[in-house]
PDB file of C-alpha atoms in Angstrom:
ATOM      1  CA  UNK A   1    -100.210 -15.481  69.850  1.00  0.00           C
ATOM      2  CA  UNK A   2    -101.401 -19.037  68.913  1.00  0.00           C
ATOM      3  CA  UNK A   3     -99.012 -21.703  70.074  1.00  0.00           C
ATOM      4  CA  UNK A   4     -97.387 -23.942  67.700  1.00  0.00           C
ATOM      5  CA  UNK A   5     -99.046 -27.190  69.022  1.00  0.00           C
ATOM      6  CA  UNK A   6     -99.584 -30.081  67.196  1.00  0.00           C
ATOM      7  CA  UNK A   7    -103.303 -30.084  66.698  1.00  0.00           C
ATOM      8  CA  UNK A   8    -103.385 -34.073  65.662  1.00  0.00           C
ATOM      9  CA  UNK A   9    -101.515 -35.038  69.135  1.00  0.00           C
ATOM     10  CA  UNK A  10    -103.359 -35.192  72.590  1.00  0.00           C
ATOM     11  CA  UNK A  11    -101.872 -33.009  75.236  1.00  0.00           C
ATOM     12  CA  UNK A  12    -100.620 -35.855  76.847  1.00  0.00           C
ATOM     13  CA  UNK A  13     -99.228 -36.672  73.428  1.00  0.00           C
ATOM     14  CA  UNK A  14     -97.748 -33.386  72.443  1.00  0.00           C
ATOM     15  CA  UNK A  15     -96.221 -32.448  76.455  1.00  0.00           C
ATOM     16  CA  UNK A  16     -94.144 -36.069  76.438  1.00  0.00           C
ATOM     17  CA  UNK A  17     -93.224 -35.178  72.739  1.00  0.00           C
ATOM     18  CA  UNK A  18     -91.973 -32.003  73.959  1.00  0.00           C
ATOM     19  CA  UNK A  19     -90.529 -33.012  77.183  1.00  0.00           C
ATOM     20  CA  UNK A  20     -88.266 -35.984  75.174  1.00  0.00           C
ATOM     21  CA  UNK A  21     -87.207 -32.894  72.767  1.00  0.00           C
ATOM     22  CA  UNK A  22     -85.660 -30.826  75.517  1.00  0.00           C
ATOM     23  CA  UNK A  23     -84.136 -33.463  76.509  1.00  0.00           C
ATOM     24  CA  UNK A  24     -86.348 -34.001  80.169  1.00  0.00           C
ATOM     25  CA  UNK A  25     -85.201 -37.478  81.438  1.00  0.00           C
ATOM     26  CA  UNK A  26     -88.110 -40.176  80.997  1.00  0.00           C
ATOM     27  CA  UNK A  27     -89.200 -40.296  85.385  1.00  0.00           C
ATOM     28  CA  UNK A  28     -88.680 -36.442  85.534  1.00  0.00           C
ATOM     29  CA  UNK A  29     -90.724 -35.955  82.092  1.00  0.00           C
ATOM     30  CA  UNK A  30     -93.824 -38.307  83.578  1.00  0.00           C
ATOM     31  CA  UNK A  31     -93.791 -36.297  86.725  1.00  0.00           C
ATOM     32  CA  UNK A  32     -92.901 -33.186  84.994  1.00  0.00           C
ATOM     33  CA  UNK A  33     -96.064 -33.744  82.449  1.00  0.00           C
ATOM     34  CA  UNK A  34     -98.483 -34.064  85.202  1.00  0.00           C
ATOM     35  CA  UNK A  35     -97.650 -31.275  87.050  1.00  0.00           C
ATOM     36  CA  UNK A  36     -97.643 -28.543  83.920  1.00  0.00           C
ATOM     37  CA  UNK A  37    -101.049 -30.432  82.955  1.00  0.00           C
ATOM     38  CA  UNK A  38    -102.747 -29.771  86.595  1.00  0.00           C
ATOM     39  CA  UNK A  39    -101.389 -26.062  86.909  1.00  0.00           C
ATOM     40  CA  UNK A  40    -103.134 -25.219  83.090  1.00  0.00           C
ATOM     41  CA  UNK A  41    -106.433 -27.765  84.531  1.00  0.00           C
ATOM     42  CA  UNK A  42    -105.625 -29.319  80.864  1.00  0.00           C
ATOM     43  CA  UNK A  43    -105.587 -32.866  82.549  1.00  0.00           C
ATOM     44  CA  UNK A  44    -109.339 -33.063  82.053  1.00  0.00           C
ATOM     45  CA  UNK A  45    -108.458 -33.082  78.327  1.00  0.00           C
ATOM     46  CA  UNK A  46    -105.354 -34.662  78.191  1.00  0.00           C
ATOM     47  CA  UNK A  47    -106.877 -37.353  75.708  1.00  0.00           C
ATOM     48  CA  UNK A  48    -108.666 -35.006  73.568  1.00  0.00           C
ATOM     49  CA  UNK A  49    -107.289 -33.878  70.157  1.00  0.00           C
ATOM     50  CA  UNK A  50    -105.568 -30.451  70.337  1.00  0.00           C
ATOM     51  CA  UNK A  51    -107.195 -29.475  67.560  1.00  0.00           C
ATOM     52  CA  UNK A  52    -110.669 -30.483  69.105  1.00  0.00           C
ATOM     53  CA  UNK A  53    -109.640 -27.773  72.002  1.00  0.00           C
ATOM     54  CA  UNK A  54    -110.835 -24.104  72.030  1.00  0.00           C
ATOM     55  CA  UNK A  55    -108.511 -21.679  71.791  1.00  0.00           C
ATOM     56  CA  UNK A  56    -108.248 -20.648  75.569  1.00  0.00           C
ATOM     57  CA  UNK A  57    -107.302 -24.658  75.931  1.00  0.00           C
ATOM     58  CA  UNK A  58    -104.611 -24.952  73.269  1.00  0.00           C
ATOM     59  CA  UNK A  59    -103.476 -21.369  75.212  1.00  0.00           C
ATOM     60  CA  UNK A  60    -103.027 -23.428  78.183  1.00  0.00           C
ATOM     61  CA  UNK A  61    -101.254 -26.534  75.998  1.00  0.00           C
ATOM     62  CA  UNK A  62     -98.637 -23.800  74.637  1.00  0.00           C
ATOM     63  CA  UNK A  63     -98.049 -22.732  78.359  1.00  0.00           C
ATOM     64  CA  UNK A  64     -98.066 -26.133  80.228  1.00  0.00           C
ATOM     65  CA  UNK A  65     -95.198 -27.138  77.259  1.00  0.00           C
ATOM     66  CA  UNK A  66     -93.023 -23.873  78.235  1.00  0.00           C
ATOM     67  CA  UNK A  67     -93.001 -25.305  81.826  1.00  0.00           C
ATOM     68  CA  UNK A  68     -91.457 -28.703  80.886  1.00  0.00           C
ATOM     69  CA  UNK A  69     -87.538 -28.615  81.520  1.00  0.00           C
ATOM     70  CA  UNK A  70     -88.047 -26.607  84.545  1.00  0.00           C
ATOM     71  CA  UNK A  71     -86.965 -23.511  83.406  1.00  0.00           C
ATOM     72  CA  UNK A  72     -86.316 -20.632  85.570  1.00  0.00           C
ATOM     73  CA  UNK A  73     -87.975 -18.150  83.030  1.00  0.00           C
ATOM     74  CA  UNK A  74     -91.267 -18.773  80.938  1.00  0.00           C
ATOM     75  CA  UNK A  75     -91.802 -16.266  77.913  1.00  0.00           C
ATOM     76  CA  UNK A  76     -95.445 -15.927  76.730  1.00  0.00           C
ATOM     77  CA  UNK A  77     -96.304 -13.840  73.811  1.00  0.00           C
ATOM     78  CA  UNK A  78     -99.981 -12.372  73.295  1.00  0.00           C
ATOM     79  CA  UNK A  79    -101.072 -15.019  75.797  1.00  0.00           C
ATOM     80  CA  UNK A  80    -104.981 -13.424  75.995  1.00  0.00           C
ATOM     81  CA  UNK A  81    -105.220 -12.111  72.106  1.00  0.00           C
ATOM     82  CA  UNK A  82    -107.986 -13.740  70.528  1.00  0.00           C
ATOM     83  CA  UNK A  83    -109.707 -14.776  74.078  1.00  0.00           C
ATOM     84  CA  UNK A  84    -113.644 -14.505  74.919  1.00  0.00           C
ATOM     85  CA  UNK A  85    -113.640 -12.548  78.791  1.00  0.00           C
ATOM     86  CA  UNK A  86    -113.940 -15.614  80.582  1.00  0.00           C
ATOM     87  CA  UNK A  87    -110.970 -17.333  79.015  1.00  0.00           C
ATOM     88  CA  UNK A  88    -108.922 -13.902  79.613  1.00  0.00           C
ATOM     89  CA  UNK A  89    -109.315 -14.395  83.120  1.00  0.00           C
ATOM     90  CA  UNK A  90    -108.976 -17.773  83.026  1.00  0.00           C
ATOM     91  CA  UNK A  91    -105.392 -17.163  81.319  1.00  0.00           C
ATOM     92  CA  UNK A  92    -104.790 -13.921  83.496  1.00  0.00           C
ATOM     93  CA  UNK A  93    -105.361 -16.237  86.577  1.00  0.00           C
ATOM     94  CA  UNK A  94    -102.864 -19.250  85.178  1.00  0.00           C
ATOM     95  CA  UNK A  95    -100.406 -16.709  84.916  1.00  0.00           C
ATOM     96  CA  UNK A  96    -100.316 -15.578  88.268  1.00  0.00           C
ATOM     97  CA  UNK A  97    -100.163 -18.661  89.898  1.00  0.00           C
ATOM     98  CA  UNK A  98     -97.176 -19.697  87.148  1.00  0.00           C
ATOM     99  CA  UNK A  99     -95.363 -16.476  88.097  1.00  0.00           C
ATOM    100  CA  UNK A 100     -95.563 -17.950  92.008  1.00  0.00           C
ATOM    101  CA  UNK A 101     -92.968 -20.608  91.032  1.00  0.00           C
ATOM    102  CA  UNK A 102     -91.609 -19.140  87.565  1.00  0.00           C
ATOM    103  CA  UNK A 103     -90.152 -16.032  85.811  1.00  0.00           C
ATOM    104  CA  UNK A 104     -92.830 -15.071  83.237  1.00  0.00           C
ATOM    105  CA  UNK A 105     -92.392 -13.207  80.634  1.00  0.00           C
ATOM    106  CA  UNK A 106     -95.364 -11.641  78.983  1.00  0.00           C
ATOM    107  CA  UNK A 107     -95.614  -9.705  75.468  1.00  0.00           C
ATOM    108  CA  UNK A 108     -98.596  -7.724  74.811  1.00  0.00           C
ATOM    109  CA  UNK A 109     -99.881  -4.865  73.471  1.00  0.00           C
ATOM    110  CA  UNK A 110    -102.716  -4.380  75.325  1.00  0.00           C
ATOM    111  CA  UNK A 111    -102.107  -1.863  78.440  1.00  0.00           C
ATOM    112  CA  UNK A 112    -104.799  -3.719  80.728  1.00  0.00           C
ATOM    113  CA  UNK A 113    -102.332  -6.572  80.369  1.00  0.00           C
ATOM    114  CA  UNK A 114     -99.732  -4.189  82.358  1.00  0.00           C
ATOM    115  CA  UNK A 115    -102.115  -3.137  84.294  1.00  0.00           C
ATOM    116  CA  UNK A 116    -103.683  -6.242  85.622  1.00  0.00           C
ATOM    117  CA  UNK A 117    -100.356  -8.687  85.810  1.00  0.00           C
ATOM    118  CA  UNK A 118     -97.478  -6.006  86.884  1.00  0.00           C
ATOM    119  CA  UNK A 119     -96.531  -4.157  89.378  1.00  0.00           C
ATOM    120  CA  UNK A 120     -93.391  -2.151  88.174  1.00  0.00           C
ATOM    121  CA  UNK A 121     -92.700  -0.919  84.662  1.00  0.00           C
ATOM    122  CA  UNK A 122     -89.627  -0.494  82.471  1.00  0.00           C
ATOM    123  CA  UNK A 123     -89.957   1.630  79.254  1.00  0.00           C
ATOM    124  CA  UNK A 124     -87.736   1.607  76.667  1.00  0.00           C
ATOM    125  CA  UNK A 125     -87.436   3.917  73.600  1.00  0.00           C
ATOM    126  CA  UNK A 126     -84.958   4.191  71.128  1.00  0.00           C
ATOM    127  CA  UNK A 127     -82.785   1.404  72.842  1.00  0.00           C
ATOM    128  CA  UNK A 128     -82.862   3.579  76.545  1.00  0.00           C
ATOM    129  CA  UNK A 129     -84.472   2.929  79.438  1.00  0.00           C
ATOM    130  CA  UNK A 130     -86.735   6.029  79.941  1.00  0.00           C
ATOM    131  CA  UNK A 131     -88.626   4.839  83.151  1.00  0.00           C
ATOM    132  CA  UNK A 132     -88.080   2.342  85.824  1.00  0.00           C
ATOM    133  CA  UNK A 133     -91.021   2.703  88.116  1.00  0.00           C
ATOM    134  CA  UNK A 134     -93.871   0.702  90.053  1.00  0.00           C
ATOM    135  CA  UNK A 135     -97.153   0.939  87.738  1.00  0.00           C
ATOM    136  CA  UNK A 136     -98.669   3.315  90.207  1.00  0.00           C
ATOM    137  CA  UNK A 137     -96.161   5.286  90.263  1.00  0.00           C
ATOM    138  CA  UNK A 138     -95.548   5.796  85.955  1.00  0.00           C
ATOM    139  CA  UNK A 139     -99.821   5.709  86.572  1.00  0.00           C
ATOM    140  CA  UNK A 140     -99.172   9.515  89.129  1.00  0.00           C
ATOM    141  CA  UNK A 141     -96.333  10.369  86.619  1.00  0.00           C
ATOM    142  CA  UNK A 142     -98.029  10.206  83.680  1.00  0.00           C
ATOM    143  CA  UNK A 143    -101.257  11.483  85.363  1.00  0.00           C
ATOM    144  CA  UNK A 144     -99.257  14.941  86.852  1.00  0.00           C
ATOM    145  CA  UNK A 145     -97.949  15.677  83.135  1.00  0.00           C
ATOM    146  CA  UNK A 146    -100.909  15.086  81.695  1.00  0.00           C
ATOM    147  CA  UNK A 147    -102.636  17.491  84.338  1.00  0.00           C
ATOM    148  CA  UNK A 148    -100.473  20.512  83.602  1.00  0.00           C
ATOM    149  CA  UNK A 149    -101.823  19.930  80.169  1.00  0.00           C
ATOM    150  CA  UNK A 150    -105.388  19.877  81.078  1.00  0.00           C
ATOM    151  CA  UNK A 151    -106.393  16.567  79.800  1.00  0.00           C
ATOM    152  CA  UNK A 152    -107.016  14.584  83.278  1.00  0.00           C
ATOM    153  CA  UNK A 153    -108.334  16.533  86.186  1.00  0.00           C
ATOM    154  CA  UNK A 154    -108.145  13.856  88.915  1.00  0.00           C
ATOM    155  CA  UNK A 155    -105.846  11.173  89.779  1.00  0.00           C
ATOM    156  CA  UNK A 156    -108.781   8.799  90.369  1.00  0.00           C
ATOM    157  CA  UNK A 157    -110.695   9.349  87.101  1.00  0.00           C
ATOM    158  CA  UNK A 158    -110.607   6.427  84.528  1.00  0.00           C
ATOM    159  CA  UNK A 159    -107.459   6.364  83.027  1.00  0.00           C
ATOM    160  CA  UNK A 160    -108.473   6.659  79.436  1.00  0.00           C
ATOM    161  CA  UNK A 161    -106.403   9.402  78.623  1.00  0.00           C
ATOM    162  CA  UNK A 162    -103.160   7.286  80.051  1.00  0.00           C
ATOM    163  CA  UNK A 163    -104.624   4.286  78.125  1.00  0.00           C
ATOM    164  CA  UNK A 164    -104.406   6.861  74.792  1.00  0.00           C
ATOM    165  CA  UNK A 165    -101.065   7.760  75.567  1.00  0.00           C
ATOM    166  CA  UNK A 166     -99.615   4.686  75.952  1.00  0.00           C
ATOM    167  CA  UNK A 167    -101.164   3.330  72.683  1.00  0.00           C
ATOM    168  CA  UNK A 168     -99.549   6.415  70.922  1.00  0.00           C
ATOM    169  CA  UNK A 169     -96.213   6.423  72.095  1.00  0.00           C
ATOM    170  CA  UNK A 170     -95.198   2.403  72.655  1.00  0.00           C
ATOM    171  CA  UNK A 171     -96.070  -0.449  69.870  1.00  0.00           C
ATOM    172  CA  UNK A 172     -94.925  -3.867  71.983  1.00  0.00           C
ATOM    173  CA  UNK A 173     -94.553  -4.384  75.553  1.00  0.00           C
ATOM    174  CA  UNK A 174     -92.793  -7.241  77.530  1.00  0.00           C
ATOM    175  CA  UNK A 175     -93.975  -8.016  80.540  1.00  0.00           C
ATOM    176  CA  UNK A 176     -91.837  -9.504  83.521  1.00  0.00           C
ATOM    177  CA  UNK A 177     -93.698 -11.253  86.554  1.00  0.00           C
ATOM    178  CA  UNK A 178     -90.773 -12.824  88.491  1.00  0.00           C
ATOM    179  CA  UNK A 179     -91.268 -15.582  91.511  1.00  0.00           C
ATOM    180  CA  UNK A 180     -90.784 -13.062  94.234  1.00  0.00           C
ATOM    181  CA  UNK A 181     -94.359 -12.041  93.350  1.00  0.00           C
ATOM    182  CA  UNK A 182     -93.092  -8.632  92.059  1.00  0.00           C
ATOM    183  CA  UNK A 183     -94.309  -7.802  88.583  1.00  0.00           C
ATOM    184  CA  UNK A 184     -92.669  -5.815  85.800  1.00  0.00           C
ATOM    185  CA  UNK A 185     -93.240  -4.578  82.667  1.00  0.00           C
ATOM    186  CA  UNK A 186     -91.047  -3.635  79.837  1.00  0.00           C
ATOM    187  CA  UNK A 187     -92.234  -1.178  76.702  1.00  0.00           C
ATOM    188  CA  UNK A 188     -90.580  -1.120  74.037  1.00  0.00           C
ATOM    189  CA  UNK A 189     -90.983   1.630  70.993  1.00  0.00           C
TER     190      UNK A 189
END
């Protein structure tokens, strides 16, 4: 939710601190350092105190630091929590273009996360895997069983009731945007 950065260090500071920890060769860091700082648009700031940053901005510190090392996944957790609107789409954006090159990994509880970065849904409960489906699809599930109990009428209406439902029934949720451009989503309960 709010990424352990070192609010005394610069960006700049904190990604070549952080590249040197995992071990990123000095060339490959320097080149490595730029790149995560242009994809987050933190290089603008890269000489401003961390703890001088909003919170959107030490959001996209946290992220450009998972990139360094070149991993093939990137896990995020609550990457939009705490986030005015703008910054939520600011973040929403970053992490589709990062899930272009990258694995990502998103945790969330917030369904309009699914909804907005994923494309295909796992859900697990008690350890199983209880669906395995494209969000539109678990979206026409969901919306067919709650039909033949009266609470949605039509398949286009808001999808407030789903929204409940899902709230109910699942606490976390990981979500899985892979570089193929397909998105999933995992729900754990």
């Amino acid at each position: 939710e709010i990424p352990p950065v070192y609010g005394e260090m610069t960006p700049l500071e904190y990604l070549r601190f952080v590249a040197d920890a995992k071990g990123v060769p000095y060339n490959r860091a320097i080149r490595q350092v730029q790149e995560a700082m242009e994809l987050t648009h933190i290089d603008d700031l890269q000489n401003r105190l961390i703890k001088n940053l909003s919170k959107g901005y030490r959001q996209r510190v946290g992220i450009a630091q998972a990139m360094l090392g070149n991993p093939d996944i990137v896990i995020l957790d609550e990457p939009t929590v705490g986030l005015d609107p703008k910054q939520i789409t600011e973040i929403r954006e970053l992490i589709r273009r990062l899930g272009e090159i990258k694995t990502v990994i998103v945790s969330s509880h917030i369904l309009s996360e699914i909804e907005e970065l994923c494309d295909h849904v796992l859900i697990i409960s008690g350890g199983r895997l209880i669906a395995n489906a494209p969000i539109e699809e678990l979206h026409n599930r969901t919306a067919d069983r709650l039909n033949t109990e009266g609470k949605l009428k039509d398949r286009s209406e808001n999808c407030t009731d789903i929204t409940d439902m899902y709230k109910k029934n699942y606490q976390t949720s990981y979500h899985i945007r892979n570089r193929h451009k397909r998105n999933h989503a995992l729900r754990y309960r």
